[in-house]
Tab-separated table of C-alpha atoms and ligand atoms in Angstrom:
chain	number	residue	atom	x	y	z
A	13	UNK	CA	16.491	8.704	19.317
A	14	UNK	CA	12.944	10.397	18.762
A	15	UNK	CA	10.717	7.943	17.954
A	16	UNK	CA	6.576	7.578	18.558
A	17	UNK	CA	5.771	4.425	20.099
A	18	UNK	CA	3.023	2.113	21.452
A	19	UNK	CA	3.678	1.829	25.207
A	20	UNK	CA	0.439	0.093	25.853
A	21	UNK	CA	-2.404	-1.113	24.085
A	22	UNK	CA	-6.097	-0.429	24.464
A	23	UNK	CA	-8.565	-2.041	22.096
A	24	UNK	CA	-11.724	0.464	23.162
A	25	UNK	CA	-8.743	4.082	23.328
A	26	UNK	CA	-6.267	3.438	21.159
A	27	UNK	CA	-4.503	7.274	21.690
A	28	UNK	CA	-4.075	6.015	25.346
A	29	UNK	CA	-0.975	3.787	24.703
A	30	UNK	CA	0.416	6.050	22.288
A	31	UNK	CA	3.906	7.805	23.445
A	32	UNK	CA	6.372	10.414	21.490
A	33	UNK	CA	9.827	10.182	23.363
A	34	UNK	CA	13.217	8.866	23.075
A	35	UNK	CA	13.953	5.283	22.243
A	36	UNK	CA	16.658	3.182	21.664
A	37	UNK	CA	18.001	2.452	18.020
A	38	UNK	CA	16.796	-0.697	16.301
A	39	UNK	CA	19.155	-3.693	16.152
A	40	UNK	CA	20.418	-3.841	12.893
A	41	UNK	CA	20.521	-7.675	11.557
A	42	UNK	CA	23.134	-9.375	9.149
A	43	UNK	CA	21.671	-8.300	5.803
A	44	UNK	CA	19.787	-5.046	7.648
A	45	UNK	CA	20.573	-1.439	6.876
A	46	UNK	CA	19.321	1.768	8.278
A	47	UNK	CA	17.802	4.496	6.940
A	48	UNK	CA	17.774	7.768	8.577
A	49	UNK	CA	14.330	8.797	8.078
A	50	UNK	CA	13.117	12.686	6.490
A	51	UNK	CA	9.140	11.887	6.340
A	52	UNK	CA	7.304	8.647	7.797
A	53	UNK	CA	3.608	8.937	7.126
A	54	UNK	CA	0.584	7.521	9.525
A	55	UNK	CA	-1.855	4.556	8.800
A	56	UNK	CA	-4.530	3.234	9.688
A	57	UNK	CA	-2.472	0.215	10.571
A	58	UNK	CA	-1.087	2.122	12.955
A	59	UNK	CA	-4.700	2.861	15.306
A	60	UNK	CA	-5.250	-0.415	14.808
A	61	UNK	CA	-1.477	-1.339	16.581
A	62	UNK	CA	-2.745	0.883	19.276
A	63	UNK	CA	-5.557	-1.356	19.586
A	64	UNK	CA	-3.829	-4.803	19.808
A	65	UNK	CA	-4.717	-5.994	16.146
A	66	UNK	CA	-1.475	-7.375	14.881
A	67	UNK	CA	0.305	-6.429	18.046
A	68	UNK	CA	0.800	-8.458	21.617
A	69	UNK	CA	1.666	-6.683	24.819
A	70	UNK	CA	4.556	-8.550	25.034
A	71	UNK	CA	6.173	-6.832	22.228
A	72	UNK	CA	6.028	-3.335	23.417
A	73	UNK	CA	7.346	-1.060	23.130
A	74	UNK	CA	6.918	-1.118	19.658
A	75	UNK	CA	7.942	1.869	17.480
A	76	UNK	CA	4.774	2.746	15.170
A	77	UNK	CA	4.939	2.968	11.342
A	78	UNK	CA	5.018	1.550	8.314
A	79	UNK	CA	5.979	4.042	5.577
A	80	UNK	CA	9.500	6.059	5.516
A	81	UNK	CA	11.644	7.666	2.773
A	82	UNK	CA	15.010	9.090	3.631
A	83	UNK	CA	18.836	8.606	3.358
A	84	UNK	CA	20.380	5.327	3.340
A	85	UNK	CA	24.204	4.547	4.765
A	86	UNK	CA	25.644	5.326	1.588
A	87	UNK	CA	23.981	8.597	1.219
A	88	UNK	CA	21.364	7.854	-1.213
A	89	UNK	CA	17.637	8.872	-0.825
A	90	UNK	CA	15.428	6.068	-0.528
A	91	UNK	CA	11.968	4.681	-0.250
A	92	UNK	CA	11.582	1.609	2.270
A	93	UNK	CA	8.948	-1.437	1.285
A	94	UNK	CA	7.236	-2.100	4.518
A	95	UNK	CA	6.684	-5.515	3.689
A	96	UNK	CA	9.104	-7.588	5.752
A	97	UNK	CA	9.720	-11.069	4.298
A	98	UNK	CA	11.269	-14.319	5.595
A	99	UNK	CA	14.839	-14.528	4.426
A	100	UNK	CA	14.132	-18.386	2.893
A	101	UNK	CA	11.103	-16.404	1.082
A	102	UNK	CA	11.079	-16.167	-2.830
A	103	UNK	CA	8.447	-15.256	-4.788
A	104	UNK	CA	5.677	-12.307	-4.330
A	105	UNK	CA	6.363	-11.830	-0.692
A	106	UNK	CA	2.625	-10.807	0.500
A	107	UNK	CA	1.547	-14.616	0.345
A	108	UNK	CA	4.822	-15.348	3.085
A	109	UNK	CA	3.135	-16.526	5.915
A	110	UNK	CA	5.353	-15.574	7.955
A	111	UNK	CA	6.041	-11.886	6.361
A	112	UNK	CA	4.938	-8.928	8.510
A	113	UNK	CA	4.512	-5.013	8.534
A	114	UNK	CA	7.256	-2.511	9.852
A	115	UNK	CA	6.083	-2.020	13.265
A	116	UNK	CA	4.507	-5.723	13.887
A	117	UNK	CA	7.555	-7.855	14.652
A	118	UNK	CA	10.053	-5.344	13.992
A	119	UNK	CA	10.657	-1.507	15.062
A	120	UNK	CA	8.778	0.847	12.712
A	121	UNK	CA	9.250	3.835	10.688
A	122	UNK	CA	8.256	6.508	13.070
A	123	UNK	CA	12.008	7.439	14.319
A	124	UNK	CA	14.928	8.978	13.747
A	125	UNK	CA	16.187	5.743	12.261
A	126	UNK	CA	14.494	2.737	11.044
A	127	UNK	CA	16.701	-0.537	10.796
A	128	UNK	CA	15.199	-2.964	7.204
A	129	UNK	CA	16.389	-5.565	5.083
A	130	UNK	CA	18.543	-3.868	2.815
A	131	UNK	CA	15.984	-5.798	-0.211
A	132	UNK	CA	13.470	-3.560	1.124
A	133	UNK	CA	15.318	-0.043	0.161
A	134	UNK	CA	14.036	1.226	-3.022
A	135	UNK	CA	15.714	4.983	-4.555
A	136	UNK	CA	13.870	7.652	-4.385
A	137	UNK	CA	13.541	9.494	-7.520
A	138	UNK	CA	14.330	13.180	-7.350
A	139	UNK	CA	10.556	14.384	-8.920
A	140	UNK	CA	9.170	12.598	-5.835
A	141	UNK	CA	9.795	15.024	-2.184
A	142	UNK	CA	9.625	12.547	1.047
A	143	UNK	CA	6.999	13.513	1.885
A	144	UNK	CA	5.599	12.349	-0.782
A	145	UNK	CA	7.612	9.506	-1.035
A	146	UNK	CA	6.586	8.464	2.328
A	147	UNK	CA	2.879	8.283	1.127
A	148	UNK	CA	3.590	5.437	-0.833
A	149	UNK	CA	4.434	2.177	0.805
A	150	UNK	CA	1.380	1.133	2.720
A	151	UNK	CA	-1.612	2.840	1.166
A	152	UNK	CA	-1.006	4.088	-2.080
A	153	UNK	CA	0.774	0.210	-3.003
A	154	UNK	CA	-2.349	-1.492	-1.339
A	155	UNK	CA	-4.674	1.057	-3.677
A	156	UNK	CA	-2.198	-0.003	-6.799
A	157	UNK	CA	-2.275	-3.683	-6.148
A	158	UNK	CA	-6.101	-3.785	-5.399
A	159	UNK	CA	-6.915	-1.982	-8.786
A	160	UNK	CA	-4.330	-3.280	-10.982
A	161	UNK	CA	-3.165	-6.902	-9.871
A	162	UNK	CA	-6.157	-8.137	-8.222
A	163	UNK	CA	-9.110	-6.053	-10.046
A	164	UNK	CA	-7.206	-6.516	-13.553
A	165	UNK	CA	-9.090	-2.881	-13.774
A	166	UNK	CA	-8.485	-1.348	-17.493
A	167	UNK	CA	-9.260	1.934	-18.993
A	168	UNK	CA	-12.845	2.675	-19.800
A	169	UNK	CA	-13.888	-0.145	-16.768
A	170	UNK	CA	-16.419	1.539	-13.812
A	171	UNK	CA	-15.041	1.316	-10.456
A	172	UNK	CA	-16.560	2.007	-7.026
A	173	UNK	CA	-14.663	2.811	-4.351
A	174	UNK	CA	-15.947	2.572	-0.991
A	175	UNK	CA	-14.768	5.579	1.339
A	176	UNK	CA	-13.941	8.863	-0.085
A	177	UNK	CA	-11.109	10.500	2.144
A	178	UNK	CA	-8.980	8.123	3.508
A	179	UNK	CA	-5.913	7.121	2.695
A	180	UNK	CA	-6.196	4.019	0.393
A	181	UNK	CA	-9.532	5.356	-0.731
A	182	UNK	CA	-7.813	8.987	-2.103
A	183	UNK	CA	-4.809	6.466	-3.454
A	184	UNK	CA	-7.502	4.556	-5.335
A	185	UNK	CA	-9.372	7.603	-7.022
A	186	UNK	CA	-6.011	9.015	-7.974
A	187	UNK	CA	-4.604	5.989	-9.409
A	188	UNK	CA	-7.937	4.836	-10.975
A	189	UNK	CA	-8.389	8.242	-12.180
A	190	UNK	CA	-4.718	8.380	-14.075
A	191	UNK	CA	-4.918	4.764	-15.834
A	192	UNK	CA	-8.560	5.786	-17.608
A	193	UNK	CA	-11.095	4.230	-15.430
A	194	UNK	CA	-14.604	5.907	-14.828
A	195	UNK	CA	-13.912	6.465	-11.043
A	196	UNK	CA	-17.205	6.687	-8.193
A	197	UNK	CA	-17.149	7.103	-5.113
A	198	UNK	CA	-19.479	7.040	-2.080
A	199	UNK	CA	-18.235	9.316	1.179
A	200	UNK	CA	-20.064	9.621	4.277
A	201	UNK	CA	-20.715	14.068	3.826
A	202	UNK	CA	-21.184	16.495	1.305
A	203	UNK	CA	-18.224	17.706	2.464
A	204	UNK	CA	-16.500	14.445	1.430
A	205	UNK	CA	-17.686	13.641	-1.531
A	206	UNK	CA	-16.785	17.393	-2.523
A	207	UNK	CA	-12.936	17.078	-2.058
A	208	UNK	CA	-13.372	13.463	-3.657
A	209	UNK	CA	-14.600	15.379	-6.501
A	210	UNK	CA	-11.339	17.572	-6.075
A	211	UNK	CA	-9.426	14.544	-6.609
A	212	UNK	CA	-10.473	13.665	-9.851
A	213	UNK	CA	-13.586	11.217	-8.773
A	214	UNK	CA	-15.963	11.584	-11.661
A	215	UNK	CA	-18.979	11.004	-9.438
A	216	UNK	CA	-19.608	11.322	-5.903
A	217	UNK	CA	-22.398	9.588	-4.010
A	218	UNK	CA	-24.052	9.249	-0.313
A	219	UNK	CA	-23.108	6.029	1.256
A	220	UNK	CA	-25.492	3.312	0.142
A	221	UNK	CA	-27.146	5.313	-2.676
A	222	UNK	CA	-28.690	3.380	-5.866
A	223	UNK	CA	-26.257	4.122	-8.258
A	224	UNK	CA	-27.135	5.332	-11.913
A	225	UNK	CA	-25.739	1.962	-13.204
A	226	UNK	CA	-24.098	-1.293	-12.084
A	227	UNK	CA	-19.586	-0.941	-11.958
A	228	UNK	CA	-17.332	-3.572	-12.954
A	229	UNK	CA	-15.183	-3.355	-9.938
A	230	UNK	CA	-15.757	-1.948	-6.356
A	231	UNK	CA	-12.792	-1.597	-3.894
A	232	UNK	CA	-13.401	-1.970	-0.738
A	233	UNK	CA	-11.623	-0.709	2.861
A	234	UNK	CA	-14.258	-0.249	4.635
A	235	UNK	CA	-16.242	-3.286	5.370
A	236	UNK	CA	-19.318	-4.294	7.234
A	237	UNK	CA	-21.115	-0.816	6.905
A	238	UNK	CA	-20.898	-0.705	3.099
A	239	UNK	CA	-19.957	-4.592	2.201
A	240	UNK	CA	-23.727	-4.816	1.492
A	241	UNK	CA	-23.976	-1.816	-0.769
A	242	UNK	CA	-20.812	-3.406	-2.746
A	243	UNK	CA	-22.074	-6.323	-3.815
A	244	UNK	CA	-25.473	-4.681	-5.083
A	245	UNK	CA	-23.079	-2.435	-6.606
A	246	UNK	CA	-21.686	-5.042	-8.966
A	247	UNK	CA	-22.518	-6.029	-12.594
A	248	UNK	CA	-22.748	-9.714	-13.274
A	249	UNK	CA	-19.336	-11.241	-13.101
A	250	UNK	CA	-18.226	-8.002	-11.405
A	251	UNK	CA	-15.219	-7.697	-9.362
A	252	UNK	CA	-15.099	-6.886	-5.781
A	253	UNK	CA	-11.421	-6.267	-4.204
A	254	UNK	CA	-11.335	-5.618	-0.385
A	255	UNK	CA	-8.074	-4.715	1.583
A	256	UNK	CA	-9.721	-3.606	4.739
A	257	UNK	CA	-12.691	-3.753	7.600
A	258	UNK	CA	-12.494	-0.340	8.950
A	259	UNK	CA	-16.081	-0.672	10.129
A	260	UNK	CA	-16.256	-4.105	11.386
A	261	UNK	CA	-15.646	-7.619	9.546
A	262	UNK	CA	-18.668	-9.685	9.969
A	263	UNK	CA	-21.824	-8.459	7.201
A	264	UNK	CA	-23.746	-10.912	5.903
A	265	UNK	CA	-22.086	-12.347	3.367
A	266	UNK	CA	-24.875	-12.532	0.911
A	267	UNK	CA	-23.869	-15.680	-0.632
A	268	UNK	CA	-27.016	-16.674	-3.012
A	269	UNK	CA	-26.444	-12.807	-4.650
A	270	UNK	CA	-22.262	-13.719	-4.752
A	271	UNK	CA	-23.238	-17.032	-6.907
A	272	UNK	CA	-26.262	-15.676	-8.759
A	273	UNK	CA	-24.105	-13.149	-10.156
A	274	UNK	CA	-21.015	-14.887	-10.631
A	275	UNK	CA	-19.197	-12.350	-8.664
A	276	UNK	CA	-15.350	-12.387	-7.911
A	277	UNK	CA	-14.777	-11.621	-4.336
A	278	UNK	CA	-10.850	-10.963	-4.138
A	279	UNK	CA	-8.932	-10.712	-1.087
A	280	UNK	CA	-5.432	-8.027	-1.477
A	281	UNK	CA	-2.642	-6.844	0.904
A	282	UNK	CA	-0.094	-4.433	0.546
A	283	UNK	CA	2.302	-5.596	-2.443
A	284	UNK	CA	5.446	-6.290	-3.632
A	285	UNK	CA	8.710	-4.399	-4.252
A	286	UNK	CA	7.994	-4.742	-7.571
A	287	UNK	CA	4.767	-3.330	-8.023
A	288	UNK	CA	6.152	-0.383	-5.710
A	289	UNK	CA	8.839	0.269	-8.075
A	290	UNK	CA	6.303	0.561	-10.743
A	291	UNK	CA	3.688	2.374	-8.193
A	292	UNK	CA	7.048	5.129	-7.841
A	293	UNK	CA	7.724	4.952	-11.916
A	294	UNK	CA	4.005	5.527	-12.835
A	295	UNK	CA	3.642	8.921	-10.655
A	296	UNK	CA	6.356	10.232	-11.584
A	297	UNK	CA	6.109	9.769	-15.573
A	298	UNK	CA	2.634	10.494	-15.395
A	299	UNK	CA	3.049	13.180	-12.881
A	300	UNK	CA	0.312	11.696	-10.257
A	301	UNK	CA	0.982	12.869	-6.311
A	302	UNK	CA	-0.414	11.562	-3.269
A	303	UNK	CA	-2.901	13.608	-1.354
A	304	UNK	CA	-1.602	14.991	1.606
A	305	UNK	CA	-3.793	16.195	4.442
A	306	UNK	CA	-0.940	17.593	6.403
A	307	UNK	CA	2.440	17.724	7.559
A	308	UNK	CA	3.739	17.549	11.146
A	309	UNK	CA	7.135	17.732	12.837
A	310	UNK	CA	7.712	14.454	14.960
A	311	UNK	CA	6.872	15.663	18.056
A	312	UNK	CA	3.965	16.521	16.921
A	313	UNK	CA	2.507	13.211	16.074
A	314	UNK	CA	-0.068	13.134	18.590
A	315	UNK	CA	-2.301	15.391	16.945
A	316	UNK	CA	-2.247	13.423	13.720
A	317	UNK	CA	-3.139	10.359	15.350
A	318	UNK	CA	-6.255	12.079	16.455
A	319	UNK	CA	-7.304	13.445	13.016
A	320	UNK	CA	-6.628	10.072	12.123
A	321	UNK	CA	-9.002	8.928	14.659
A	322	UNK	CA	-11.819	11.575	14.402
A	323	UNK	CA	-11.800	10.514	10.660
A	324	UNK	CA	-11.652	13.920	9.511
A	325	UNK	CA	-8.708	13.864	7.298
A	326	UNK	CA	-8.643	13.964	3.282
A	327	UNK	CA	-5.455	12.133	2.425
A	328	UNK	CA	-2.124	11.047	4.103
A	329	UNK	CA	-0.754	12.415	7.211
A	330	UNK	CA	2.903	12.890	6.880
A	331	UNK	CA	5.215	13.219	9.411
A	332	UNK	CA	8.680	15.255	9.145
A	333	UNK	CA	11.943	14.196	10.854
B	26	NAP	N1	-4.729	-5.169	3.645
B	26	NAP	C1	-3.805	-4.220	3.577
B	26	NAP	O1	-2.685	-4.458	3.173
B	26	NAP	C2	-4.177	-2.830	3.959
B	26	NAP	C3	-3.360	-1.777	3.582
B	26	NAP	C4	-3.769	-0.465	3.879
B	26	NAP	C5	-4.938	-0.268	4.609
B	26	NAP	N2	-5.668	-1.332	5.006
B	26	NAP	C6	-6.916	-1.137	5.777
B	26	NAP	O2	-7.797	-0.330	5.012
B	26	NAP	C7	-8.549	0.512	5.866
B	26	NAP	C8	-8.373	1.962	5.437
B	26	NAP	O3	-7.040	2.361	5.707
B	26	NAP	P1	-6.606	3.885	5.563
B	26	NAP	O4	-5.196	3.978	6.036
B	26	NAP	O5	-7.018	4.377	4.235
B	26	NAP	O6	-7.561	4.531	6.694
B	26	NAP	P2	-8.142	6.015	6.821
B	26	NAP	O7	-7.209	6.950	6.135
B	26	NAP	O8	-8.436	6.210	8.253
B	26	NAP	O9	-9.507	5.966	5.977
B	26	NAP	C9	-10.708	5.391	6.476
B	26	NAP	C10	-11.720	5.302	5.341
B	26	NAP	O10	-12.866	4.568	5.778
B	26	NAP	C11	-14.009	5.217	5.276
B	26	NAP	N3	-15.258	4.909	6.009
B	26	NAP	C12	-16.473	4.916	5.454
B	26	NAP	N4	-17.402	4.517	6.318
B	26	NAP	C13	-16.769	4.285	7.471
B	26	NAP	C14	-17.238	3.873	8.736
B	26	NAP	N5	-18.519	3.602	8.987
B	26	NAP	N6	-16.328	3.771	9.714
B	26	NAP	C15	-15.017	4.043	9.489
B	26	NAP	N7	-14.530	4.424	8.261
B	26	NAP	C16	-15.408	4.535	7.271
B	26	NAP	C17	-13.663	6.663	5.257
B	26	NAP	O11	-14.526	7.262	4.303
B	26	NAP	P3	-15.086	8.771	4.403
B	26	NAP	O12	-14.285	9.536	3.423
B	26	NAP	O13	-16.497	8.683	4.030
B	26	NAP	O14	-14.862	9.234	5.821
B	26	NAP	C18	-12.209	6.614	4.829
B	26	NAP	O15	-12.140	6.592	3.409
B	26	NAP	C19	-8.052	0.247	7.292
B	26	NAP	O16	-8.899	-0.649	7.938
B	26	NAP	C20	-6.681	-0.369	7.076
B	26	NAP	O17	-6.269	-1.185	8.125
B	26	NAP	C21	-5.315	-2.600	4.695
């Protein structure tokens, strides 16, 4: 089958291990399905595969990909949760230690056919196109969790979010935007912080700018080169979530500033089926769409991974099979 794969990995040129060609199908488990897969859509994650974080050389190839949607074996359409659990595991399945991400242990979502537990197939309501569908799993449920499990963010509440464009970051002005919050952002050029704006952010700032008042909640992706600016950011007893280190993962942790102001510093990955049931139920009752950047065929997956890359992308990439 078509599938795009890591063949090799390169921590310093991650596009240099990165193949589009045929693989073999995944080996379907006792309690795995497969889906047959109509839109898979690109992560960060997935550089950072290229790169060796979260992936060994002795596991490759590895299929990329963490988000699908398409047609199960009975014909339905479906979401998948990328989240793989242990079997054993009950409970909210991000604190398994021994879960992992489509495309760590297991083959990912970038294929013809992906091979899941069949826990982790979700339907696909009809309001929702795959493409959009596929836009959900990774980012968008990271940007949901962040604000609404770990943040405890409620209307009226100020929230920063670090990054204007990417994926989690256009997830989290979206999302923040739709449940009431007063949603700022900071973005790296005018240009940036314009189609933040687009989005629905109700203020759009240079990175590291003072801002006109203190926010009860920042969310953070990005890491060292705004961690800094995040905790100034905060009110007393302020909240800051972070889900990611895009920049690097070793600022200062400014601890006398963390206890002075009684801040929360919260720690959130992915979530749980749950939550992306009610991530699917809550855009499509309050009609709320991912951003999406652009859509390629397949074989064409190359070229996303280097708008990915150049960081010049507003949104999800979404791939069509
Ligand atoms: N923990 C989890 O479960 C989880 C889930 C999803 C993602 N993540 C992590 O979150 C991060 C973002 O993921 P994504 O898929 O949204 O990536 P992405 O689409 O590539 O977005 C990157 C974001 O980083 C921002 N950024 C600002 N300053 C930056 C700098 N100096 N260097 C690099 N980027 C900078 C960009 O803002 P501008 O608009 O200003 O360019 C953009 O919003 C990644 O590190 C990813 O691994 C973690």
């Amino acid at each position: 089958m078509l599938a795009v794969f890591a063949a090799e990995i390169d921590p310093d040129d991650p596009l240099r291990g990165l193949r589009v060609g045929e693989q073999p199908e995944p080996e379907v488990p006792a309690g795995w399905t497969t889906v047959r897969v109509k839109a898979a859509s690109l992560n960060h994650h997935d550089l950072w595969s290229l790169r060796g974080v979260g992936l060994s050389r002795a596991r490759l190839p590895m299929i990329l990909g963490c988000d699908a949607a398409g047609i199960d074996e009975e014909g339905s359409e479906v979401v998948v949760h990328a989240v793989i659990s242990d079997d054993a595991w009950r409970g909210d399945e991000t604190f398994d230690p021994r879960r992992s991400l489509l495309s760590e242990k297991h083959q990912g979502a970038l294929a013809e056919l992906v091979a899941v537990p069949r826990r982790n197939i979700l339907p696909k309501p009809p309001e929702l196109s795959f493409e959009q569908a596929a836009c959900l799993p990774t980012a968008w449920l990271t940007a949901y969790r962040m604000l609404f499990t770990r943040a405890h963010v409620v209307p009226g509440m100020t929230v920063l979010v670090q990054g204007a464009t990417g994926g989690v970051a256009t997830a989290l002005i979206v999302l923040g935007r739709a449940a009431g919050a007063r949603v700022w952002v900071t973005g790296r050029s005018e240009e940036k912080r314009a189609q933040a704006s687009a989005l629905g952010a109700d203020a759009a700032f240079e990175a590291g700018a003072r801002l006109p008042e203190r926010v009860d909640a920042v969310m953070e992706t990005v890491g060292q080169a705004t961690w800094a600016h995040s905790l100034r950011a905060l009110k007393p007893g302020g909240t800051l979530v972070v889900s990611g280190a895009t920049s690097g993962d070793a600022p200062p942790a400014e601890l006398s500033r963390v206890f002075f102001l009684q801040l929360s510093v919260i720690g959130s990955t992915m979530g749980t089926r749950e939550e992306l049931e009610r991530l699917i139920r809550f855009c499509v009752e309050r009609d709320v769409r991912p951003a999406i950047h652009t859509t390629l065929a397949l074989p064409e997956a190359a070229s996303g991974f280097e708008a990915m890359l150049g960081g010049d992308v507003v949104g999800k990439i979404v791939f069509t099979v």
